[in-house]
Tab-separated table of C-alpha atoms in Angstrom:
chain	number	residue	atom	x	y	z
A	109	UNK	CA	9.504	-34.623	-22.267
A	110	UNK	CA	9.272	-32.914	-18.871
A	111	UNK	CA	9.259	-29.429	-20.436
A	112	UNK	CA	6.550	-30.502	-22.878
A	113	UNK	CA	4.424	-31.827	-20.023
A	114	UNK	CA	4.834	-28.595	-18.071
A	115	UNK	CA	3.896	-26.571	-21.151
A	116	UNK	CA	0.750	-28.594	-21.935
A	117	UNK	CA	-0.375	-28.672	-18.310
A	118	UNK	CA	0.126	-24.907	-18.185
A	119	UNK	CA	-2.120	-24.474	-21.219
A	120	UNK	CA	-4.749	-26.520	-19.393
A	121	UNK	CA	-4.430	-24.167	-16.422
A	122	UNK	CA	-4.895	-21.127	-18.644
A	123	UNK	CA	-8.025	-22.653	-20.190
A	124	UNK	CA	-9.405	-23.373	-16.714
A	125	UNK	CA	-8.665	-19.806	-15.671
A	126	UNK	CA	-10.346	-18.454	-18.790
A	127	UNK	CA	-13.442	-20.494	-17.974
A	128	UNK	CA	-13.550	-19.115	-14.404
A	129	UNK	CA	-15.162	-15.728	-15.005
A	130	UNK	CA	-15.122	-14.782	-11.314
A	131	UNK	CA	-11.335	-15.046	-11.113
A	132	UNK	CA	-10.995	-13.198	-14.412
A	133	UNK	CA	-13.066	-10.325	-13.071
A	134	UNK	CA	-10.964	-10.342	-9.891
A	135	UNK	CA	-7.736	-10.095	-11.904
A	136	UNK	CA	-9.063	-7.303	-14.116
A	137	UNK	CA	-10.339	-5.304	-11.147
A	138	UNK	CA	-7.187	-5.848	-9.061
A	139	UNK	CA	-4.942	-4.329	-11.743
A	140	UNK	CA	-7.252	-1.530	-12.857
A	141	UNK	CA	-9.988	-0.123	-10.614
A	142	UNK	CA	-8.393	-1.317	-7.370
A	143	UNK	CA	-5.146	0.487	-8.243
A	144	UNK	CA	-6.938	3.776	-8.872
A	145	UNK	CA	-9.144	3.397	-5.821
A	146	UNK	CA	-6.277	2.616	-3.451
A	147	UNK	CA	-4.141	5.461	-4.799
A	148	UNK	CA	-6.812	8.173	-4.691
A	149	UNK	CA	-9.164	7.148	-1.883
A	150	UNK	CA	-6.525	6.566	0.792
A	151	UNK	CA	-4.558	9.788	0.378
A	152	UNK	CA	-2.576	10.800	3.472
A	153	UNK	CA	-2.477	14.501	2.638
A	154	UNK	CA	-4.726	17.043	4.290
A	155	UNK	CA	-7.665	17.598	1.963
A	156	UNK	CA	-10.900	19.533	2.541
A	157	UNK	CA	-10.592	19.303	6.319
A	158	UNK	CA	-13.657	20.889	7.999
A	159	UNK	CA	-12.671	23.811	10.259
A	160	UNK	CA	-14.719	25.965	12.597
A	161	UNK	CA	-13.606	29.197	14.287
A	162	UNK	CA	-14.838	30.818	17.485
A	163	UNK	CA	-13.729	34.428	16.916
A	164	UNK	CA	-14.379	36.343	20.109
A	165	UNK	CA	-12.038	39.152	19.116
A	166	UNK	CA	-13.323	40.067	15.624
A	167	UNK	CA	-10.279	42.213	15.017
A	168	UNK	CA	-8.391	42.710	11.738
A	169	UNK	CA	-5.750	40.228	12.938
A	170	UNK	CA	-8.262	37.524	13.893
A	171	UNK	CA	-10.125	37.976	10.594
A	172	UNK	CA	-6.796	37.712	8.772
A	173	UNK	CA	-6.121	34.362	10.460
A	174	UNK	CA	-9.603	33.062	9.591
A	175	UNK	CA	-9.248	34.084	5.943
A	176	UNK	CA	-5.919	32.181	5.682
A	177	UNK	CA	-7.714	28.811	5.694
A	178	UNK	CA	-8.772	27.932	2.175
A	179	UNK	CA	-9.005	24.921	-0.185
A	180	UNK	CA	-7.671	22.424	-1.041
A	181	UNK	CA	-6.274	21.805	2.436
A	182	UNK	CA	-9.233	23.177	4.381
A	183	UNK	CA	-12.862	23.911	3.738
A	184	UNK	CA	-14.088	27.438	4.251
A	185	UNK	CA	-14.012	28.057	8.043
A	186	UNK	CA	-17.423	28.011	9.694
A	187	UNK	CA	-18.057	30.724	12.296
A	188	UNK	CA	-19.582	29.233	15.439
A	189	UNK	CA	-20.102	30.219	19.040
A	190	UNK	CA	-18.318	28.754	22.023
A	191	UNK	CA	-21.535	26.963	23.038
A	192	UNK	CA	-21.676	25.177	19.670
A	193	UNK	CA	-18.079	23.963	19.796
A	194	UNK	CA	-18.461	20.783	21.860
A	195	UNK	CA	-21.548	19.599	19.997
A	196	UNK	CA	-19.875	20.122	16.623
A	197	UNK	CA	-16.836	18.112	17.717
A	198	UNK	CA	-18.978	15.357	19.247
A	199	UNK	CA	-20.968	14.952	16.025
A	200	UNK	CA	-17.813	14.918	13.915
A	201	UNK	CA	-18.957	17.998	11.986
A	202	UNK	CA	-15.583	19.692	12.440
A	203	UNK	CA	-12.139	18.113	12.478
A	204	UNK	CA	-10.482	21.248	13.848
A	205	UNK	CA	-11.885	24.149	15.858
A	206	UNK	CA	-9.941	27.311	16.587
A	207	UNK	CA	-10.839	29.569	19.530
A	208	UNK	CA	-9.521	33.126	19.247
A	209	UNK	CA	-10.031	34.904	22.604
A	210	UNK	CA	-11.260	38.428	23.124
A	211	UNK	CA	-8.666	41.228	23.020
A	212	UNK	CA	-6.393	38.947	20.988
A	213	UNK	CA	-5.010	41.659	18.715
A	214	UNK	CA	-4.559	44.084	21.613
A	215	UNK	CA	-2.588	41.509	23.617
A	216	UNK	CA	-0.418	40.611	20.605
A	217	UNK	CA	0.491	44.252	20.027
A	218	UNK	CA	1.241	44.608	23.742
A	219	UNK	CA	3.575	41.614	23.654
A	220	UNK	CA	1.551	39.517	26.110
A	221	UNK	CA	1.646	36.314	23.984
A	222	UNK	CA	-2.075	35.412	24.131
A	223	UNK	CA	-3.152	31.807	23.658
A	224	UNK	CA	-5.247	30.434	20.804
A	225	UNK	CA	-6.980	27.165	21.568
A	226	UNK	CA	-6.901	24.491	18.851
A	227	UNK	CA	-9.250	21.519	19.309
A	228	UNK	CA	-8.455	18.446	17.215
A	229	UNK	CA	-10.609	15.408	16.480
A	230	UNK	CA	-8.006	12.692	17.085
A	231	UNK	CA	-10.197	9.959	15.582
A	232	UNK	CA	-8.909	11.084	12.178
A	233	UNK	CA	-5.384	9.922	12.951
A	234	UNK	CA	-4.185	10.203	9.349
A	235	UNK	CA	-4.841	13.967	9.319
A	236	UNK	CA	-4.743	15.036	12.966
A	237	UNK	CA	-0.989	15.625	13.223
A	238	UNK	CA	-0.658	17.019	9.704
A	239	UNK	CA	-3.592	19.377	10.190
A	240	UNK	CA	-2.310	20.629	13.552
A	241	UNK	CA	1.072	21.417	11.991
A	242	UNK	CA	-0.551	23.231	9.068
A	243	UNK	CA	-2.770	25.316	11.354
A	244	UNK	CA	0.160	26.250	13.577
A	245	UNK	CA	2.250	27.354	10.609
A	246	UNK	CA	-0.629	29.340	9.097
A	247	UNK	CA	-1.474	31.090	12.360
A	248	UNK	CA	2.103	31.987	13.263
A	249	UNK	CA	2.798	33.101	9.722
A	250	UNK	CA	-0.168	35.448	9.645
A	251	UNK	CA	0.652	36.957	13.042
A	252	UNK	CA	4.312	37.514	12.143
A	253	UNK	CA	3.428	39.020	8.799
A	254	UNK	CA	0.935	41.351	10.492
A	255	UNK	CA	3.553	42.510	12.991
A	256	UNK	CA	6.786	42.531	11.008
A	257	UNK	CA	5.799	42.217	7.360
A	258	UNK	CA	7.518	38.836	7.022
A	259	UNK	CA	6.331	35.300	7.761
A	260	UNK	CA	9.643	34.270	9.325
A	261	UNK	CA	9.213	33.387	12.986
A	262	UNK	CA	12.584	34.529	14.303
A	263	UNK	CA	16.174	34.951	13.324
A	264	UNK	CA	18.082	31.664	13.240
A	265	UNK	CA	21.838	31.042	13.236
A	266	UNK	CA	21.339	28.452	10.455
A	267	UNK	CA	19.172	28.130	7.375
A	268	UNK	CA	17.701	24.681	6.862
A	269	UNK	CA	17.016	23.973	3.192
A	270	UNK	CA	14.905	20.875	2.488
A	271	UNK	CA	15.148	18.998	-0.790
A	272	UNK	CA	12.632	16.209	-1.226
A	273	UNK	CA	13.804	13.432	-3.510
A	274	UNK	CA	11.817	10.771	-5.385
A	275	UNK	CA	8.475	12.473	-4.600
A	276	UNK	CA	9.059	16.266	-4.644
A	277	UNK	CA	5.453	17.253	-3.917
A	278	UNK	CA	4.946	14.531	-1.280
A	279	UNK	CA	1.997	13.211	-3.288
A	280	UNK	CA	0.428	10.181	-1.631
A	281	UNK	CA	-0.950	8.921	-4.956
A	282	UNK	CA	2.593	8.151	-6.090
A	283	UNK	CA	3.117	5.832	-3.158
A	284	UNK	CA	-0.362	4.322	-2.914
A	285	UNK	CA	-0.681	3.337	-6.572
A	286	UNK	CA	2.630	1.508	-6.858
A	287	UNK	CA	2.303	-0.222	-3.487
A	288	UNK	CA	-1.186	-1.435	-4.417
A	289	UNK	CA	0.304	-3.103	-7.489
A	290	UNK	CA	2.837	-4.896	-5.282
A	291	UNK	CA	0.166	-5.961	-2.788
A	292	UNK	CA	-2.088	-7.283	-5.550
A	293	UNK	CA	0.766	-9.345	-6.989
A	294	UNK	CA	1.044	-11.084	-3.625
A	295	UNK	CA	-2.686	-11.542	-3.158
A	296	UNK	CA	-3.568	-12.778	-6.654
A	297	UNK	CA	-0.612	-15.126	-7.040
A	298	UNK	CA	-1.340	-16.952	-3.795
A	299	UNK	CA	-5.084	-17.029	-4.458
A	300	UNK	CA	-4.856	-18.204	-8.077
A	301	UNK	CA	-2.301	-20.962	-7.505
A	302	UNK	CA	-3.859	-22.160	-4.255
A	303	UNK	CA	-7.362	-22.128	-5.773
A	304	UNK	CA	-6.133	-24.015	-8.845
A	305	UNK	CA	-4.705	-26.733	-6.620
A	306	UNK	CA	-7.864	-27.026	-4.515
A	307	UNK	CA	-10.064	-26.946	-7.631
A	308	UNK	CA	-8.217	-29.991	-8.989
A	309	UNK	CA	-8.860	-31.812	-5.719
A	310	UNK	CA	-12.538	-30.866	-5.459
A	311	UNK	CA	-13.259	-31.800	-9.084
A	312	UNK	CA	-11.394	-35.066	-8.758
A	313	UNK	CA	-9.019	-34.265	-11.608
A	314	UNK	CA	-5.949	-34.432	-9.377
A	315	UNK	CA	-6.313	-38.233	-9.332
A	316	UNK	CA	-6.444	-38.243	-13.134
A	317	UNK	CA	-3.183	-36.315	-13.269
A	318	UNK	CA	-1.508	-38.639	-10.793
A	319	UNK	CA	-2.232	-41.781	-12.832
A	320	UNK	CA	-0.664	-40.178	-15.894
A	321	UNK	CA	3.104	-40.214	-16.497
A	322	UNK	CA	3.484	-36.908	-14.679
A	323	UNK	CA	5.561	-35.971	-11.676
A	324	UNK	CA	4.541	-33.629	-8.848
A	325	UNK	CA	7.312	-31.277	-9.994
A	326	UNK	CA	5.758	-30.982	-13.461
A	327	UNK	CA	2.269	-30.382	-12.048
A	328	UNK	CA	3.521	-27.665	-9.705
A	329	UNK	CA	5.628	-25.901	-12.335
A	330	UNK	CA	2.711	-25.890	-14.763
A	331	UNK	CA	0.474	-24.175	-12.232
A	332	UNK	CA	3.193	-21.682	-11.365
A	333	UNK	CA	4.008	-20.555	-14.900
A	334	UNK	CA	0.418	-20.420	-16.109
A	335	UNK	CA	-1.038	-18.457	-13.212
A	336	UNK	CA	2.136	-16.403	-12.902
A	337	UNK	CA	1.813	-15.402	-16.556
A	338	UNK	CA	-1.740	-14.167	-15.965
A	339	UNK	CA	-0.581	-12.048	-13.020
A	340	UNK	CA	2.439	-10.741	-14.945
A	341	UNK	CA	0.211	-9.528	-17.796
A	342	UNK	CA	-1.899	-7.708	-15.218
A	343	UNK	CA	1.219	-6.131	-13.687
A	344	UNK	CA	2.373	-4.807	-17.066
A	345	UNK	CA	-1.065	-3.290	-17.682
A	346	UNK	CA	-1.228	-1.766	-14.190
A	347	UNK	CA	2.204	-0.124	-14.382
A	348	UNK	CA	1.962	1.201	-17.927
A	349	UNK	CA	-1.718	2.180	-18.087
A	350	UNK	CA	-3.022	2.754	-14.545
A	351	UNK	CA	0.135	3.994	-12.821
A	352	UNK	CA	1.935	5.923	-15.556
A	353	UNK	CA	-0.931	7.046	-17.791
A	354	UNK	CA	-3.972	7.405	-15.513
A	355	UNK	CA	-2.336	8.352	-12.193
A	356	UNK	CA	0.577	10.199	-13.839
A	357	UNK	CA	3.149	8.518	-11.575
A	358	UNK	CA	6.660	8.522	-13.083
A	359	UNK	CA	8.655	5.299	-12.947
A	360	UNK	CA	12.217	6.217	-12.057
A	361	UNK	CA	13.965	2.916	-12.761
A	362	UNK	CA	14.048	0.118	-15.298
A	363	UNK	CA	10.682	-1.504	-15.910
A	364	UNK	CA	12.256	-4.664	-17.435
A	365	UNK	CA	14.389	-5.084	-14.298
A	366	UNK	CA	11.301	-4.798	-12.113
A	367	UNK	CA	9.423	-7.347	-14.244
A	368	UNK	CA	12.386	-9.724	-13.970
A	369	UNK	CA	12.252	-9.377	-10.193
A	370	UNK	CA	8.485	-9.844	-10.348
A	371	UNK	CA	8.932	-13.153	-12.175
A	372	UNK	CA	11.169	-14.429	-9.377
A	373	UNK	CA	8.709	-13.198	-6.773
A	374	UNK	CA	5.819	-14.860	-8.623
A	375	UNK	CA	7.685	-18.145	-8.306
A	376	UNK	CA	8.102	-17.614	-4.558
A	377	UNK	CA	4.514	-16.456	-3.949
A	378	UNK	CA	3.107	-19.273	-6.077
A	379	UNK	CA	5.088	-21.772	-4.010
A	380	UNK	CA	3.420	-20.348	-0.893
A	381	UNK	CA	0.052	-20.761	-2.624
A	382	UNK	CA	0.725	-24.421	-3.409
A	383	UNK	CA	1.947	-25.002	0.133
A	384	UNK	CA	-1.325	-23.602	1.478
A	385	UNK	CA	-3.177	-25.762	-1.041
A	386	UNK	CA	-1.534	-28.872	0.388
A	387	UNK	CA	-2.618	-27.851	3.888
A	388	UNK	CA	-6.252	-27.064	3.049
A	389	UNK	CA	-8.851	-29.687	2.220
A	390	UNK	CA	-11.463	-27.365	0.739
A	391	UNK	CA	-11.835	-23.895	-0.719
A	392	UNK	CA	-13.210	-22.372	2.534
A	393	UNK	CA	-10.199	-23.697	4.448
A	394	UNK	CA	-7.908	-22.253	1.782
A	395	UNK	CA	-9.647	-18.890	2.100
A	396	UNK	CA	-9.038	-18.791	5.844
A	397	UNK	CA	-5.388	-19.774	5.425
A	398	UNK	CA	-4.921	-17.115	2.745
A	399	UNK	CA	-6.335	-14.425	5.046
A	400	UNK	CA	-3.937	-15.464	7.806
A	401	UNK	CA	-1.045	-15.398	5.338
A	402	UNK	CA	-1.659	-12.416	3.072
A	403	UNK	CA	-2.393	-9.826	5.756
A	404	UNK	CA	0.951	-10.275	7.586
A	405	UNK	CA	2.792	-10.362	4.257
A	406	UNK	CA	1.253	-7.039	3.240
A	407	UNK	CA	1.361	-5.237	6.574
A	408	UNK	CA	4.735	-6.401	7.894
A	409	UNK	CA	6.851	-6.408	4.736
A	410	UNK	CA	7.597	-2.677	4.786
A	411	UNK	CA	5.048	-1.608	2.200
A	412	UNK	CA	2.676	0.044	4.684
A	413	UNK	CA	4.925	0.799	7.672
A	414	UNK	CA	8.736	1.098	7.574
A	415	UNK	CA	10.357	-2.065	8.885
A	416	UNK	CA	12.618	0.008	11.127
A	417	UNK	CA	9.596	1.078	13.187
A	418	UNK	CA	8.553	-2.524	13.883
A	419	UNK	CA	9.708	-4.625	16.854
A	420	UNK	CA	13.005	-6.373	16.203
A	421	UNK	CA	11.464	-9.824	16.525
A	422	UNK	CA	8.941	-8.988	13.786
A	423	UNK	CA	11.726	-7.742	11.537
A	424	UNK	CA	13.645	-10.990	12.039
A	425	UNK	CA	10.592	-13.177	11.386
A	426	UNK	CA	9.746	-11.321	8.176
A	427	UNK	CA	13.194	-12.080	6.774
A	428	UNK	CA	11.753	-15.532	6.036
A	429	UNK	CA	9.101	-13.989	3.757
A	430	UNK	CA	9.905	-13.228	0.092
A	431	UNK	CA	7.587	-10.195	0.219
A	432	UNK	CA	10.072	-8.323	2.421
A	433	UNK	CA	12.770	-8.435	-0.238
A	434	UNK	CA	10.377	-7.788	-3.119
A	435	UNK	CA	8.912	-4.662	-1.513
A	436	UNK	CA	12.372	-3.306	-0.788
A	437	UNK	CA	13.755	-3.865	-4.267
A	438	UNK	CA	10.510	-2.717	-5.921
A	439	UNK	CA	10.661	0.580	-4.052
A	440	UNK	CA	14.326	0.901	-4.966
A	441	UNK	CA	13.718	0.282	-8.677
A	442	UNK	CA	10.423	2.101	-9.218
A	443	UNK	CA	10.947	5.068	-6.862
A	444	UNK	CA	14.695	5.625	-6.658
A	445	UNK	CA	15.849	4.251	-10.003
A	446	UNK	CA	18.059	1.549	-8.466
A	447	UNK	CA	19.881	-0.793	-10.812
A	448	UNK	CA	20.911	-4.428	-10.601
A	449	UNK	CA	24.087	-3.441	-8.723
A	450	UNK	CA	21.891	-2.185	-5.868
A	451	UNK	CA	19.119	-4.808	-5.689
A	452	UNK	CA	21.046	-7.992	-6.485
A	453	UNK	CA	21.261	-9.040	-2.832
A	454	UNK	CA	17.493	-8.795	-2.424
A	455	UNK	CA	17.070	-10.761	-5.653
A	456	UNK	CA	19.286	-13.560	-4.359
A	457	UNK	CA	17.569	-13.617	-0.963
A	458	UNK	CA	14.127	-13.685	-2.582
A	459	UNK	CA	15.199	-16.523	-4.870
A	460	UNK	CA	16.553	-18.520	-1.931
A	461	UNK	CA	13.398	-18.058	0.144
A	462	UNK	CA	11.253	-18.958	-2.853
A	463	UNK	CA	13.283	-22.122	-3.431
A	464	UNK	CA	12.773	-23.138	0.209
A	465	UNK	CA	8.999	-22.698	-0.026
A	466	UNK	CA	8.933	-24.536	-3.366
A	467	UNK	CA	10.769	-27.540	-1.959
A	468	UNK	CA	8.553	-27.633	1.142
A	469	UNK	CA	5.447	-27.531	-1.060
A	470	UNK	CA	6.913	-30.179	-3.356
A	471	UNK	CA	7.656	-32.436	-0.384
A	472	UNK	CA	4.107	-32.111	0.931
A	473	UNK	CA	2.673	-32.687	-2.545
A	474	UNK	CA	4.732	-35.859	-2.954
A	475	UNK	CA	3.488	-37.121	0.417
A	476	UNK	CA	-0.087	-36.436	-0.706
A	477	UNK	CA	0.601	-38.331	-3.928
A	478	UNK	CA	2.016	-41.270	-1.977
A	479	UNK	CA	-1.037	-41.415	0.294
A	480	UNK	CA	-3.367	-41.219	-2.723
A	481	UNK	CA	-1.593	-44.007	-4.587
A	482	UNK	CA	-1.507	-46.134	-1.456
């Protein structure tokens, strides 16, 4: 009887969701356009960086350095004068400006080690350090090749060979697309379940449910499975169509294993949504609580910044959040091809944290039921 009640209540939730066109549009956008936008618009690679050059030497060597900057990393270098440099940087016209002094080639051939000034617009933090490294490598490479015929800087007693695993070309789209899917799972699950709970209260239907032979456990489980199913369908579409087909991101591990972990995480995130729904008294209050909850879950779970770079107290606090374990196991499965033997500890921890949140939400819901019946 309890399973039948949960099933029928879940169908009611799906019908309510189908009638709410705004939420339907939000779900469709979150697992389609938002994935593509986040993956392509927030790329961390250097791309079409505007460069200007003050070439006071105009020698074959200086012209060789200028010609070494080309797309897709840099735009075609713009020749400017020293008087135009500060204004161009102040207006944000150029991200990098290179000043090659007079007699540069003559001093290089004489072994005097002349200086080249590189001015960097540090307001573009995502590209400032990468661009400076690229420009240094390009400049030194061109000078060495001009002098010795090879781009090697100097003889070294060792040879460092780098092998990049899991993302050989260091393509930011691979990381951004998958992590946006994970972030949207968190956001939509909490929003949908919390909004469903508040909608029942605002429409007065929660009282109708309470006078029926239903328990708070059945009501909560119905909202969890129905809204979780809607999010899970979106996740399958996002990974197979947007991530693999549109963005061309390979999935290294088992997709069924990831979806199994996603089901457990949906249970945990939905429990957080119901808990917030028991705290809020209206949809605006729920919106404010969701903002205060979702942002830390996204930013501090390891999906944006490695947890190791965070303060120790933040790392310890985030162990109480299921998102921490889900992000870690999702990266392990989707990026590194990890199996159940690797991620089982995160699965157990995520299940335990989800159970704690579910029981807290259930306790608060029962207290609300008691007050209503009284």
